Amino acid sequence: MSAPRVKRSAPSDKVAPQRKSGVRINRLHKWDLDLNEAKAVQRGLSKLVRLDSLGGEPRFIAGADVAVSPSGSLRFARGRVSADATPTRVFAAVVVWDAETRAVVETATRIGETRFPYIPGLLSFREAPTLLEAFSALSTRPDAAIFDGQGIAHPRRFGLACHVGLWLDIPSVGCAKSRLIGTHADLPQDRGAQVRLVDDGEVIGSVVRTRTNVKPVFVSPGHRIDFASATRLVLKCAARFRLPEPTRLADQLSKRAKASGPHDV
DNA sequence: GCGACAG
DNA sequence: ATCTTGTCGC
């Protein structure tokens, strides 16, 4: 009857597209799209974003950031994006940080290239591909990830943090250094102060002061996390500097990768 | 038509 | 984002 339980080899902790919390991405859309196709993809995938409350405190936090080589000129032609003639180098870095010991657990960098220009609102189509490759290089699966960009605080409620978070089906948070959309009230100068970021009558994130007398950051849920948890996580990781430790370290790593070796692609 | 506009 | 030196402030 009960056949000896074949001890299922622990599924590699490799970070790869998952299918949890009922979210499923049956077909991975391509990244080489034109302006309207990209927006359509965002509108469609935004419906899969879930602002669940994560169970328990995340311990291993991944920080992700990208450094790019100077991009050429972008141009549009009949609604299509005619990217630079010469692809832009993309140096993606991911740093897994242990919130308990406050130490780096693992890092991964990946060099790629893109012809998709930077267009406000379509950042993920330029950075996500290489970023996903970096995540795939990790041997451990982070409990959550913080991105250097917006989550749902986006025109179509689908910023970089949502895109990558949904793709990897991992709790994700968007922590941008500046505003993309939305309005908010002034906030106190004290660390920890926060006000809601609103767009079209709905709350899309929060403006958070991580350091006294320092410009605030824009926090918004990416996927599988609620507003309160997102803000809490950012404040927890950003106790010393303006940016959360994971993304701050990823920022340094990506820039080092760019400076030390624009080698293989 | 004129601004605004993550990185 | 990237190009860049020194400099004012906590």
Short mmCIF file of C-alpha atoms (C1' of nucleotides) in Angstrom, two decimals:
data_model
loop_
_atom_site.label_atom_id
_atom_site.label_comp_id
_atom_site.label_asym_id
_atom_site.label_seq_id
_atom_site.Cartn_x
_atom_site.Cartn_y
_atom_site.Cartn_z
CA MET A 1 0.00 0.00 0.00
CA SER A 2 1.96 2.80 1.33
CA ALA A 3 4.93 2.50 -0.89
CA PRO A 4 8.02 3.65 0.91
CA ARG A 5 8.01 7.34 0.67
CA VAL A 6 10.58 8.17 -1.86
CA LYS A 7 12.41 10.89 -0.17
CA ARG A 8 11.90 13.55 -2.73
CA SER A 9 15.24 15.12 -3.29
CA ALA A 10 14.99 18.57 -1.91
CA PRO A 11 13.94 20.64 -4.90
CA SER A 12 16.88 22.77 -5.76
CA ASP A 13 16.58 26.04 -4.00
CA LYS A 14 17.35 27.59 -7.33
CA VAL A 15 15.26 30.64 -7.77
CA ALA A 16 13.08 30.08 -10.76
CA PRO A 17 9.57 30.84 -11.91
CA GLN A 18 7.29 29.33 -9.28
CA ARG A 19 3.58 28.79 -9.02
CA LYS A 20 2.38 29.50 -5.55
CA SER A 21 -0.45 31.42 -4.03
CA GLY A 22 -2.61 30.55 -6.98
CA VAL A 23 -0.65 32.74 -9.29
CA ARG A 24 0.38 31.16 -12.50
CA ILE A 25 2.25 32.42 -15.45
CA ASN A 26 1.60 29.87 -18.12
CA ARG A 27 3.63 31.51 -20.76
CA LEU A 28 6.57 33.73 -20.20
CA HIS A 29 6.04 36.72 -22.35
CA LYS A 30 8.96 37.91 -24.39
CA TRP A 31 10.75 41.08 -23.46
CA ASP A 32 11.39 42.43 -26.90
CA LEU A 33 8.18 44.31 -27.39
CA ASP A 34 7.05 47.63 -28.68
CA LEU A 35 5.56 50.37 -26.58
CA ASN A 36 1.93 49.28 -26.70
CA GLU A 37 2.65 45.58 -26.35
CA ALA A 38 4.69 46.25 -23.25
CA LYS A 39 1.91 48.28 -21.69
CA ALA A 40 -0.61 45.60 -22.54
CA VAL A 41 1.56 43.01 -20.80
CA GLN A 42 1.66 45.20 -17.72
CA ARG A 43 -2.07 45.72 -17.65
CA GLY A 44 -2.62 42.00 -17.95
CA LEU A 45 -0.07 40.85 -15.41
CA SER A 46 -1.08 43.52 -12.92
CA LYS A 47 -4.25 41.53 -12.34
CA LEU A 48 -2.16 38.67 -10.96
CA VAL A 49 -0.50 40.78 -8.31
CA ARG A 50 -1.56 39.78 -4.82
CA LEU A 51 -1.11 42.04 -1.83
CA ASP A 52 -1.21 39.25 0.72
CA SER A 53 0.17 39.66 4.18
CA LEU A 54 3.29 37.60 4.43
CA GLY A 55 3.29 35.00 7.14
CA GLY A 56 5.98 35.71 9.65
CA GLU A 57 8.97 37.94 9.47
CA PRO A 58 11.10 37.47 6.39
CA ARG A 59 14.69 36.72 7.30
CA PHE A 60 16.65 36.41 4.10
CA ILE A 61 16.07 39.58 2.16
CA ALA A 62 17.30 40.00 -1.37
CA GLY A 63 18.24 43.40 -2.68
CA ALA A 64 18.37 43.96 -6.42
CA ASP A 65 19.78 46.73 -8.52
CA VAL A 66 21.20 47.42 -11.94
CA ALA A 67 23.97 49.56 -13.38
CA VAL A 68 24.04 50.28 -17.08
CA SER A 69 26.59 51.46 -19.55
CA PRO A 70 25.87 54.87 -21.02
CA SER A 71 22.93 54.40 -23.35
CA GLY A 72 22.74 55.79 -26.82
CA SER A 73 19.83 57.75 -28.10
CA LEU A 74 16.34 56.40 -28.07
CA ARG A 75 13.86 57.06 -30.75
CA PHE A 76 10.33 56.23 -31.61
CA ALA A 77 8.94 55.33 -34.97
CA ARG A 78 5.26 54.73 -35.55
CA GLY A 79 4.69 53.75 -31.93
CA ARG A 80 7.56 51.33 -32.01
CA VAL A 81 10.62 51.59 -29.89
CA SER A 82 13.70 51.74 -32.01
CA ALA A 83 16.29 51.10 -29.41
CA ASP A 84 19.87 52.09 -29.56
CA ALA A 85 21.83 50.73 -32.47
CA THR A 86 24.35 49.43 -29.96
CA PRO A 87 22.81 47.40 -27.13
CA THR A 88 23.18 48.82 -23.66
CA ARG A 89 25.18 46.76 -21.18
CA VAL A 90 23.19 45.77 -18.13
CA PHE A 91 25.00 44.82 -14.93
CA ALA A 92 22.51 43.21 -12.57
CA ALA A 93 23.30 42.40 -8.98
CA VAL A 94 21.40 40.62 -6.24
CA VAL A 95 22.49 40.53 -2.62
CA VAL A 96 20.85 38.24 -0.09
CA TRP A 97 20.99 39.77 3.35
CA ASP A 98 20.22 38.10 6.66
CA ALA A 99 17.98 40.37 8.68
CA GLU A 100 18.87 38.45 11.84
CA THR A 101 22.63 38.69 11.72
CA ARG A 102 22.59 41.67 9.40
CA ALA A 103 25.19 39.98 7.24
CA VAL A 104 25.41 39.17 3.55
CA VAL A 105 24.54 35.57 2.84
CA GLU A 106 25.05 35.38 -0.88
CA THR A 107 25.49 37.54 -3.94
CA ALA A 108 25.08 37.10 -7.66
CA THR A 109 25.84 39.30 -10.62
CA ARG A 110 24.93 38.91 -14.23
CA ILE A 111 25.88 40.87 -17.30
CA GLY A 112 23.41 41.21 -20.11
CA GLU A 113 22.42 43.67 -22.74
CA THR A 114 19.26 45.38 -23.87
CA ARG A 115 18.04 47.47 -26.73
CA PHE A 116 15.01 48.62 -24.80
CA PRO A 117 15.47 52.31 -23.91
CA TYR A 118 14.61 53.79 -20.57
CA ILE A 119 11.03 54.91 -20.67
CA PRO A 120 9.26 55.99 -17.49
CA GLY A 121 6.78 53.25 -16.72
CA LEU A 122 8.52 50.60 -18.77
CA LEU A 123 11.68 50.17 -16.73
CA SER A 124 11.18 46.45 -16.17
CA PHE A 125 11.47 45.71 -19.87
CA ARG A 126 14.95 47.13 -19.75
CA GLU A 127 16.21 45.74 -16.45
CA ALA A 128 14.18 42.69 -15.50
CA PRO A 129 15.62 40.19 -18.00
CA THR A 130 19.15 40.44 -16.66
CA LEU A 131 17.88 40.81 -13.11
CA LEU A 132 16.03 37.52 -13.43
CA GLU A 133 19.19 35.82 -14.62
CA ALA A 134 20.99 37.07 -11.56
CA PHE A 135 18.24 35.69 -9.32
CA SER A 136 18.52 32.35 -11.09
CA ALA A 137 22.17 32.22 -10.14
CA LEU A 138 21.30 32.21 -6.45
CA SER A 139 21.55 28.94 -4.58
CA THR A 140 19.10 30.05 -1.91
CA ARG A 141 15.58 31.32 -2.23
CA PRO A 142 15.09 34.68 -0.49
CA ASP A 143 12.11 35.18 1.80
CA ALA A 144 11.52 38.54 0.17
CA ALA A 145 13.15 40.94 -2.25
CA ILE A 146 13.48 44.69 -2.37
CA PHE A 147 13.90 46.47 -5.68
CA ASP A 148 15.34 49.80 -6.66
CA GLY A 149 12.16 51.02 -8.30
CA GLN A 150 8.39 51.09 -7.91
CA GLY A 151 6.00 48.32 -7.01
CA ILE A 152 2.33 49.08 -7.66
CA ALA A 153 3.01 52.80 -7.44
CA HIS A 154 2.95 52.73 -11.20
CA PRO A 155 0.65 54.02 -13.97
CA ARG A 156 -0.61 50.50 -14.64
CA ARG A 157 0.06 49.30 -11.10
CA PHE A 158 2.88 47.10 -12.31
CA GLY A 159 6.33 48.44 -11.61
CA LEU A 160 9.62 46.58 -11.65
CA ALA A 161 9.09 45.05 -8.21
CA CYS A 162 5.73 43.63 -9.30
CA HIS A 163 7.09 42.24 -12.53
CA VAL A 164 10.06 40.42 -11.04
CA GLY A 165 8.23 39.50 -7.87
CA LEU A 166 5.38 37.97 -9.82
CA TRP A 167 7.71 36.18 -12.17
CA LEU A 168 9.63 34.59 -9.32
CA ASP A 169 6.52 34.38 -7.16
CA ILE A 170 8.37 35.81 -4.23
CA PRO A 171 7.27 38.53 -1.80
CA SER A 172 8.64 41.73 -3.27
CA VAL A 173 8.80 45.40 -2.40
CA GLY A 174 9.49 48.44 -4.48
CA CYS A 175 11.68 51.05 -2.81
CA ALA A 176 12.37 53.92 -5.18
CA LYS A 177 14.51 56.96 -4.57
CA SER A 178 12.05 59.22 -6.31
CA ARG A 179 8.42 59.43 -7.36
CA LEU A 180 6.99 58.10 -10.58
CA ILE A 181 3.34 58.96 -10.02
CA GLY A 182 1.02 59.85 -7.18
CA THR A 183 0.65 62.70 -4.76
CA HIS A 184 1.29 62.92 -1.06
CA ALA A 185 1.30 65.28 1.86
CA ASP A 186 4.42 66.65 3.40
CA LEU A 187 5.87 64.41 6.02
CA PRO A 188 7.73 65.07 9.27
CA GLN A 189 11.49 65.14 9.22
CA ASP A 190 11.84 62.33 11.71
CA ARG A 191 12.99 58.89 10.76
CA GLY A 192 10.01 56.57 10.51
CA ALA A 193 7.64 59.28 9.36
CA GLN A 194 5.40 58.20 6.51
CA VAL A 195 2.45 59.39 4.46
CA ARG A 196 0.32 57.67 1.87
CA LEU A 197 1.05 57.97 -1.80
CA VAL A 198 -2.19 58.34 -3.73
CA ASP A 199 -3.12 58.23 -7.38
CA ASP A 200 -6.54 58.49 -8.90
CA GLY A 201 -8.11 58.23 -5.48
CA GLU A 202 -6.37 55.05 -4.47
CA VAL A 203 -3.46 54.38 -2.16
CA ILE A 204 -0.59 53.04 -4.18
CA GLY A 205 2.21 53.19 -1.65
CA SER A 206 3.83 55.27 1.02
CA VAL A 207 6.48 57.92 1.24
CA VAL A 208 8.84 56.91 4.01
CA ARG A 209 11.54 58.79 5.84
CA THR A 210 14.27 56.27 6.67
CA ARG A 211 16.63 58.88 8.12
CA THR A 212 15.99 62.11 9.92
CA ASN A 213 16.29 65.18 7.72
CA VAL A 214 16.95 63.07 4.66
CA LYS A 215 14.86 62.81 1.53
CA PRO A 216 12.26 60.02 1.85
CA VAL A 217 11.96 56.88 -0.26
CA PHE A 218 8.86 55.69 -2.11
CA VAL A 219 7.70 52.30 -0.93
CA SER A 220 5.02 50.20 -2.54
CA PRO A 221 4.10 46.51 -2.56
CA GLY A 222 5.46 44.46 -5.41
CA HIS A 223 3.77 41.12 -4.99
CA ARG A 224 2.61 38.91 -2.13
CA ILE A 225 3.03 41.61 0.51
CA ASP A 226 0.80 44.28 1.97
CA PHE A 227 1.44 47.99 2.42
CA ALA A 228 2.22 47.80 6.13
CA SER A 229 4.63 44.90 5.75
CA ALA A 230 6.36 46.56 2.83
CA THR A 231 7.01 49.71 4.79
CA ARG A 232 7.96 47.78 7.89
CA LEU A 233 10.49 45.74 5.94
CA VAL A 234 12.08 48.80 4.41
CA LEU A 235 12.39 50.56 7.73
CA LYS A 236 13.81 47.44 9.29
CA CYS A 237 16.48 47.10 6.60
CA ALA A 238 17.28 50.79 6.45
CA ALA A 239 18.41 51.49 9.97
CA ARG A 240 21.71 53.10 9.08
CA PHE A 241 21.40 54.52 5.63
CA ARG A 242 18.70 56.04 3.51
CA LEU A 243 18.31 52.91 1.41
CA PRO A 244 17.60 49.40 2.68
CA GLU A 245 20.84 47.52 3.23
CA PRO A 246 20.08 44.84 0.62
CA THR A 247 19.48 47.29 -2.22
CA ARG A 248 22.25 49.56 -1.07
CA LEU A 249 24.69 46.67 -1.26
CA ALA A 250 23.28 45.52 -4.58
CA ASP A 251 23.79 49.03 -5.90
CA GLN A 252 27.44 48.95 -4.94
CA LEU A 253 27.88 45.47 -6.35
CA SER A 254 26.35 46.30 -9.70
CA LYS A 255 28.53 49.37 -10.04
CA ARG A 256 31.61 47.42 -9.09
CA ALA A 257 30.75 44.78 -11.64
CA LYS A 258 30.45 47.48 -14.25
CA ALA A 259 33.71 49.12 -13.28
CA SER A 260 35.79 46.02 -12.81
CA GLY A 261 34.84 44.08 -15.84
CA PRO A 262 32.52 44.91 -18.72
CA HIS A 263 33.65 41.52 -20.03
CA ASP A 264 31.44 38.72 -21.27
CA VAL A 265 27.81 39.33 -21.95
"C1'" DG B 1 -0.91 71.46 -26.57
"C1'" DC B 2 2.09 71.51 -22.25
"C1'" DG B 3 4.36 69.32 -18.36
"C1'" DA B 4 5.78 64.97 -15.70
"C1'" DC B 5 8.44 61.20 -15.91
"C1'" DA B 6 11.29 54.73 -11.34
"C1'" DG B 7 16.39 53.94 -13.45
"C1'" DA C 1 20.89 55.84 -14.91
"C1'" DT C 2 25.52 58.37 -16.30
"C1'" DC C 3 29.11 62.31 -16.54
"C1'" DT C 4 32.10 64.47 -12.21
"C1'" DT C 5 35.37 67.81 -7.40
"C1'" DG C 6 34.94 69.63 -3.95
"C1'" DT C 7 32.25 70.71 -0.16
"C1'" DC C 8 28.47 71.71 3.44
"C1'" DG C 9 26.09 69.36 7.22
"C1'" DC C 10 24.75 65.83 10.79
#
